[in-house]
PDB file of C-alpha atoms in Angstrom:
ATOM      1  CA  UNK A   1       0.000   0.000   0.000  1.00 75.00           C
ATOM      2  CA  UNK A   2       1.334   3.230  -0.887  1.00 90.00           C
ATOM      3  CA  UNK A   3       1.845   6.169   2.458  1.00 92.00           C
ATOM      4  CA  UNK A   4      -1.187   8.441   2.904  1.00 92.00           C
ATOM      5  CA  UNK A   5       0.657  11.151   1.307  1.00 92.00           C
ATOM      6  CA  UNK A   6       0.981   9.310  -2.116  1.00 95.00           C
ATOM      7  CA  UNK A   7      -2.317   8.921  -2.493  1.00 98.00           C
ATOM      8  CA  UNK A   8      -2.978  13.127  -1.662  1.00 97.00           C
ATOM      9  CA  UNK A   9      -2.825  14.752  -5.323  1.00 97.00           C
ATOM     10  CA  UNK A  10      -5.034  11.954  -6.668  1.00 98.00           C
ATOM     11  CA  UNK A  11      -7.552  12.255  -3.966  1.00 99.00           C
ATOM     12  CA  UNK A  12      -7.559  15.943  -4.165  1.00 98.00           C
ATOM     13  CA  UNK A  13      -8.300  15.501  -7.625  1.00 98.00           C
ATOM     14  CA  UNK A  14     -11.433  13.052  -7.302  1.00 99.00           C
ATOM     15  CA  UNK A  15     -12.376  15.398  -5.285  1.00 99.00           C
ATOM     16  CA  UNK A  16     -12.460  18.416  -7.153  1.00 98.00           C
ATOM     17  CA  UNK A  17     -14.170  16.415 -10.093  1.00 98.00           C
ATOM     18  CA  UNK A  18     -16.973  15.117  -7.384  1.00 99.00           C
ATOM     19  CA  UNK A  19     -17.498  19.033  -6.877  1.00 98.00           C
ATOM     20  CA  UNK A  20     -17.503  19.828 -10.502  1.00 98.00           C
ATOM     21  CA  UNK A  21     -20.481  17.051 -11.494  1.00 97.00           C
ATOM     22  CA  UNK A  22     -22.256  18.639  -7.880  1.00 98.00           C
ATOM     23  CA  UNK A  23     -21.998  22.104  -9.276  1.00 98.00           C
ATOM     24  CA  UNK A  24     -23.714  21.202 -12.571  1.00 96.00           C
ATOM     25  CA  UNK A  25     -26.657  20.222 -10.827  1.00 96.00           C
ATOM     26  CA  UNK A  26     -26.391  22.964  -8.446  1.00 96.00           C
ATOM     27  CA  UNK A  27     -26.474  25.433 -10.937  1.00 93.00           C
ATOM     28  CA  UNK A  28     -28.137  23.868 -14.024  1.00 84.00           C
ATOM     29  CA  UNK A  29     -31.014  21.314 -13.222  1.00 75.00           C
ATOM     30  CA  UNK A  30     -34.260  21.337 -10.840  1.00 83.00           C
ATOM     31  CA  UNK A  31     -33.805  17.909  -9.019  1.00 88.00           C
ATOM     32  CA  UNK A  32     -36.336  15.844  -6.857  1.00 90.00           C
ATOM     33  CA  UNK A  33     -35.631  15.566  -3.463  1.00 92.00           C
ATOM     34  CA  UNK A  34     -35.866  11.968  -1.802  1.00 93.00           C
ATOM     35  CA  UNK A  35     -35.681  11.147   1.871  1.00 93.00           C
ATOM     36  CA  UNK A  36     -33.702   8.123   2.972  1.00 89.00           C
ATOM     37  CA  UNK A  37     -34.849   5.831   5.987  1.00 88.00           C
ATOM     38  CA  UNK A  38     -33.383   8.355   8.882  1.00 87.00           C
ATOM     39  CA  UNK A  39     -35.570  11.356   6.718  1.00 90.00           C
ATOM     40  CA  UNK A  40     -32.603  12.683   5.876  1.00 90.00           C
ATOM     41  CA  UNK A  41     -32.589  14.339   2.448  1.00 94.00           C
ATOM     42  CA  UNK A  42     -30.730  12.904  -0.502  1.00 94.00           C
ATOM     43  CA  UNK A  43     -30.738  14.050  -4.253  1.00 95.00           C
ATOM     44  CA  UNK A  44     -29.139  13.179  -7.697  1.00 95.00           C
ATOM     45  CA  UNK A  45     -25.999  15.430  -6.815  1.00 97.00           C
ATOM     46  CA  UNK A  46     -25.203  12.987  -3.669  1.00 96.00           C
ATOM     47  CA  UNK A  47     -25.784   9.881  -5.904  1.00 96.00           C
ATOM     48  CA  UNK A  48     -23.593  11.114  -8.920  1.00 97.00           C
ATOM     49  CA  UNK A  49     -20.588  12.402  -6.207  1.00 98.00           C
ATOM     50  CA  UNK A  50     -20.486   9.327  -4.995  1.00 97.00           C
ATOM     51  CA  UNK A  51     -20.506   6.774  -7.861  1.00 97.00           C
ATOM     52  CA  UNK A  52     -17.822   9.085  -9.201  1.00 98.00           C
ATOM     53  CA  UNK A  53     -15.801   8.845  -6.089  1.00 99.00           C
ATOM     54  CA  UNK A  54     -16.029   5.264  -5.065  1.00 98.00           C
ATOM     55  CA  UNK A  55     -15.246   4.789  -8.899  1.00 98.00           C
ATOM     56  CA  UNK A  56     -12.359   6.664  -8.961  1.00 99.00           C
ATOM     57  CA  UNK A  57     -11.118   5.552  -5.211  1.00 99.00           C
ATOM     58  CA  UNK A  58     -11.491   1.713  -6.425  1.00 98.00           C
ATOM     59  CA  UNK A  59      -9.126   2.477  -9.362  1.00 98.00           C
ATOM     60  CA  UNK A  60      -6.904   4.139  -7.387  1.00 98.00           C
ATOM     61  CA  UNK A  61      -6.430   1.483  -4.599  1.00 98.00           C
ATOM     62  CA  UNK A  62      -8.559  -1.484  -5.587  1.00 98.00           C
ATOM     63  CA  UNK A  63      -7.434  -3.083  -2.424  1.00 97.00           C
ATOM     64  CA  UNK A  64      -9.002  -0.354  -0.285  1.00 98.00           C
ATOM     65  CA  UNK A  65     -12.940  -0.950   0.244  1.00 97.00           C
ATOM     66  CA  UNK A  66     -14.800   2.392   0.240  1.00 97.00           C
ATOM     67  CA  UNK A  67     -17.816   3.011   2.881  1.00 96.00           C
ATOM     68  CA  UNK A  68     -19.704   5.968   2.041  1.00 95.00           C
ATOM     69  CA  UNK A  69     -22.632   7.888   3.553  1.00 89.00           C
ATOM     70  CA  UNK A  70     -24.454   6.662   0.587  1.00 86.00           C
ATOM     71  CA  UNK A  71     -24.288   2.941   0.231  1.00 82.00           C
ATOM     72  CA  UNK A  72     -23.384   2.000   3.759  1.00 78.00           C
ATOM     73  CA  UNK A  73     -26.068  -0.629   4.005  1.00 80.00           C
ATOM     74  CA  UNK A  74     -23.774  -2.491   1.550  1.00 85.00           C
ATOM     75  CA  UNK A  75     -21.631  -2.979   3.716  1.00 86.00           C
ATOM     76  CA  UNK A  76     -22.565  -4.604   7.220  1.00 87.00           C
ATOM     77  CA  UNK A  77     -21.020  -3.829  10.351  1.00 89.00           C
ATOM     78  CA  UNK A  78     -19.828  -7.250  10.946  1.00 91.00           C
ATOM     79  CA  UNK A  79     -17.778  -6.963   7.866  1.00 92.00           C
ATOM     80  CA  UNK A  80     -16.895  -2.992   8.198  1.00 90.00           C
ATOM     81  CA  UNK A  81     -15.198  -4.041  11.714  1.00 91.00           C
ATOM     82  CA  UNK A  82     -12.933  -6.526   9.993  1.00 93.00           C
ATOM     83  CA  UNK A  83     -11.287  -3.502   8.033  1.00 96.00           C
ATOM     84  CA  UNK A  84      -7.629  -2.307   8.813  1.00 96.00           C
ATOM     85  CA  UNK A  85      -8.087   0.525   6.227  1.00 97.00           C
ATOM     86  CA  UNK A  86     -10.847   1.549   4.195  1.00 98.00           C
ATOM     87  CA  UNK A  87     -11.795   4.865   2.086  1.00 98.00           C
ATOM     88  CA  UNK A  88     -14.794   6.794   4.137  1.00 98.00           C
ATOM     89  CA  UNK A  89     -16.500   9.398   1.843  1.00 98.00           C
ATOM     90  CA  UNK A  90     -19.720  11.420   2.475  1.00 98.00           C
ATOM     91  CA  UNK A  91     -19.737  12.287  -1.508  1.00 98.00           C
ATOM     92  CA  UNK A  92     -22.022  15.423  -0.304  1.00 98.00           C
ATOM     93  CA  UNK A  93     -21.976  17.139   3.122  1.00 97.00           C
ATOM     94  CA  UNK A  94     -24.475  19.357   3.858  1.00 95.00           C
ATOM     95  CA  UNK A  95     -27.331  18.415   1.212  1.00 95.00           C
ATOM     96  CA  UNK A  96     -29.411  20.847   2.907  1.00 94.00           C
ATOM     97  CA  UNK A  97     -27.252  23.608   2.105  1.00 94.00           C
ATOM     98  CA  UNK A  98     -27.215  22.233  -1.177  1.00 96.00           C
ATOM     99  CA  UNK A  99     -30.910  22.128  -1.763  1.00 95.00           C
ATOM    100  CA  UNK A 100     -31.376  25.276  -0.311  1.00 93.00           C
ATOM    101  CA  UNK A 101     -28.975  26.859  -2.498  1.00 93.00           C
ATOM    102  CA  UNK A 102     -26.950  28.731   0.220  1.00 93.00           C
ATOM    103  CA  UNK A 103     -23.387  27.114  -0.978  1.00 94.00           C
ATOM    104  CA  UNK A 104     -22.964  25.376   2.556  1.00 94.00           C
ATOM    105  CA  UNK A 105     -21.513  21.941   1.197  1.00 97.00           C
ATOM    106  CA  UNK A 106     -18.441  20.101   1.189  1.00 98.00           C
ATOM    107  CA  UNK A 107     -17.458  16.477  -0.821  1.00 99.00           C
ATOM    108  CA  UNK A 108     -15.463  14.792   2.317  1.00 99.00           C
ATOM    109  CA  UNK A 109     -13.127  11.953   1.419  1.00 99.00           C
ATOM    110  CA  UNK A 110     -10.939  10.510   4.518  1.00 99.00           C
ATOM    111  CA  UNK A 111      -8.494   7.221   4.611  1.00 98.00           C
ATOM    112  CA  UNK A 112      -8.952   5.899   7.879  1.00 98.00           C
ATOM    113  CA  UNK A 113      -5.793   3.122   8.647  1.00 97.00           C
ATOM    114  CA  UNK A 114      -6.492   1.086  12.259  1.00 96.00           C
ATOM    115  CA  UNK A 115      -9.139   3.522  13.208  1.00 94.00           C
ATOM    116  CA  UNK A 116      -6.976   6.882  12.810  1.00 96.00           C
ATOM    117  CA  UNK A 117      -7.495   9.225   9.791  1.00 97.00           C
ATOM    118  CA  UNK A 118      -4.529   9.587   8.247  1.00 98.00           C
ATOM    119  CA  UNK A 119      -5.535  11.440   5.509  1.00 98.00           C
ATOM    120  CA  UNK A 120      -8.688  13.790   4.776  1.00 98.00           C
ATOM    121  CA  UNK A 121      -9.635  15.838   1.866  1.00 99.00           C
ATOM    122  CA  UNK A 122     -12.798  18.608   2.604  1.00 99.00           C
ATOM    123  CA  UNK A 123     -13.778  19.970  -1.015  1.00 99.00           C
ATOM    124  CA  UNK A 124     -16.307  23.290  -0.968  1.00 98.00           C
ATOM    125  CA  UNK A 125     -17.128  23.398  -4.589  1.00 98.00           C
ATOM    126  CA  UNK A 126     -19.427  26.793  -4.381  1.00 97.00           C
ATOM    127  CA  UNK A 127     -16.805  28.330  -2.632  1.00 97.00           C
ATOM    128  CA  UNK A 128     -13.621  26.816  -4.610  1.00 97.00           C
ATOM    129  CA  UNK A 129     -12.075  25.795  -1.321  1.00 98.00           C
ATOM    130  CA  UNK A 130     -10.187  22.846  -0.774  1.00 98.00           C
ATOM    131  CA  UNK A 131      -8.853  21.661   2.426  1.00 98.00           C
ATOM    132  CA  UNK A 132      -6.603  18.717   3.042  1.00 98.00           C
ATOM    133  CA  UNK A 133      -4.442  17.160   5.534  1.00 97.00           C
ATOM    134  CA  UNK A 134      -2.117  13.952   5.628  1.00 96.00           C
ATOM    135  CA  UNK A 135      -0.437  12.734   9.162  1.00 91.00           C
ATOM    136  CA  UNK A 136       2.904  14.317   9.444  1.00 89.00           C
ATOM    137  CA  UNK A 137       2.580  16.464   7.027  1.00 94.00           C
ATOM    138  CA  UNK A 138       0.272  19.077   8.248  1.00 93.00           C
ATOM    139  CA  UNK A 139      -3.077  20.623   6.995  1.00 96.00           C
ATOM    140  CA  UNK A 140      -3.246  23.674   4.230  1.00 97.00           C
ATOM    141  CA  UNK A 141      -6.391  25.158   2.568  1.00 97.00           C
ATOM    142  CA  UNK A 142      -6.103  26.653  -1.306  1.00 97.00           C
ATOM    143  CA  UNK A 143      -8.178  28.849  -2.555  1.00 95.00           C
ATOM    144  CA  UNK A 144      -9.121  28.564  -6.214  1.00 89.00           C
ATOM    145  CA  UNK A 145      -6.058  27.631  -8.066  1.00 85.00           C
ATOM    146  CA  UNK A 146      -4.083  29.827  -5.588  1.00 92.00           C
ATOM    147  CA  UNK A 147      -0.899  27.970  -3.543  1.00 94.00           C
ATOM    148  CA  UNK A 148      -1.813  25.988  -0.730  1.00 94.00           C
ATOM    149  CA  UNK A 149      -1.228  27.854   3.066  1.00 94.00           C
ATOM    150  CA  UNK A 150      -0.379  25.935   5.860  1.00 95.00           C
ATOM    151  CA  UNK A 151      -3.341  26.324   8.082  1.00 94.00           C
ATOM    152  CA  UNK A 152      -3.157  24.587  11.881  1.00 88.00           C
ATOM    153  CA  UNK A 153      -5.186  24.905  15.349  1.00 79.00           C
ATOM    154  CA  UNK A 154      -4.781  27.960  18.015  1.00 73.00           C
ATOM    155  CA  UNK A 155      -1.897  27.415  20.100  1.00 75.00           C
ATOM    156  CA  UNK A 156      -2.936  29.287  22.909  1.00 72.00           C
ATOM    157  CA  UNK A 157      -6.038  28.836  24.476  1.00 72.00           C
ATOM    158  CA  UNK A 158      -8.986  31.179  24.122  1.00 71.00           C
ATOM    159  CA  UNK A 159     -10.539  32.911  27.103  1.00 77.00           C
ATOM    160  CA  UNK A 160     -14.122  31.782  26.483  1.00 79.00           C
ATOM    161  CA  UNK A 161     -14.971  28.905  23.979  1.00 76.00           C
ATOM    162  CA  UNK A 162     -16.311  29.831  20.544  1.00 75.00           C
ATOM    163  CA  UNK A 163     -19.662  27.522  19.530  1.00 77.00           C
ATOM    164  CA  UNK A 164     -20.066  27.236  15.660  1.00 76.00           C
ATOM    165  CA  UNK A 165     -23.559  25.465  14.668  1.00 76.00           C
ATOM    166  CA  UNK A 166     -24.675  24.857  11.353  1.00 72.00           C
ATOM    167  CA  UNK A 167     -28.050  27.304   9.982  1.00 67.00           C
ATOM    168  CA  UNK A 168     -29.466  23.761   8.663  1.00 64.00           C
ATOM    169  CA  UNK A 169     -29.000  22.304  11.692  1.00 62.00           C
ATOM    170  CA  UNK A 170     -29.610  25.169  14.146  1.00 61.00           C
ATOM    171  CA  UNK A 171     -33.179  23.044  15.920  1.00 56.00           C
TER     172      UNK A 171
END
């Protein structure tokens, strides 16, 4: 298997292309809204991102199963808990923000190895904003086609804590 880091540019990449197929819909087609079992809202855009990115992920480490938000019932827990290292991809966060057109959505794409991510990839496609992180290597965001900046957690701690919620999940 190659190191977490190997695998960055590519997943990057599948990324990006998951948020270009999103962004069609987004900004080109009316699209139905289904609910899945937990109500939870789910539309073409979350079905397209993520038979593009398992796709793509199976190519690029065949070895590697993939669980995704979308097709987890494939794959039951008693076989999911066997797994050393598996691809875990929620092909469209925030399918509220997507429906409601307020460009609040992210393509997610981690490889978990013994139960520690050890690499993630966060892709906002309205906003052209990737962020990505491997272990020992750090996290950066980019901007557009801009370079990456190293981006990393407050070293000191703040005097009061700082609560951020999300609008579609504010109840």
């Amino acid at each position: 298997m190659k190191t977490p880091h190997e695998y960055l540019d590519q997943v990057c990449l599948i990324a990006r292309r998951a948020g270009q197929e999103i962004m069609e819909i987004y900004d080109n087609h009316e699209f139905e809204i289904e609910y899945k079992e937990d109500k939870s809202p789910v539309t073409i855009a979350d079905l397209k991102s993520d038979a593009f990115i398992t796709e793509q992920l199976h190519i690029l480490s065949p070895d590697i199963p993939v669980l995704s938000e979308e097709t987890s019932s494939e794959h039951p827990y008693r076989e999911r808990k066997q797994w050393q290292c598996y691809w875990l991809v929620d092909p469209l966060d925030g399918t509220k923000g997507f429906i409601n057109k307020n460009d609040f959505f992210t393509v997610n794409i981690a490889l978990i190895d013994n139960n520690i991510s050890v690499l993630g990839v966060v892709y906002a496609p309205a906003m052209k904003q990737l962020f990505y992180a491997t272990r020992d290597h750090g996290a950066f965001r980019q901007e557009q086609d801009s370079e990456p900046s190293k981006i990393s957690v407050c070293k000191q701690p703040r005097a009061k804590p700082i609560v951020a919620v999300s609008r579609a999940h504010i109840n």
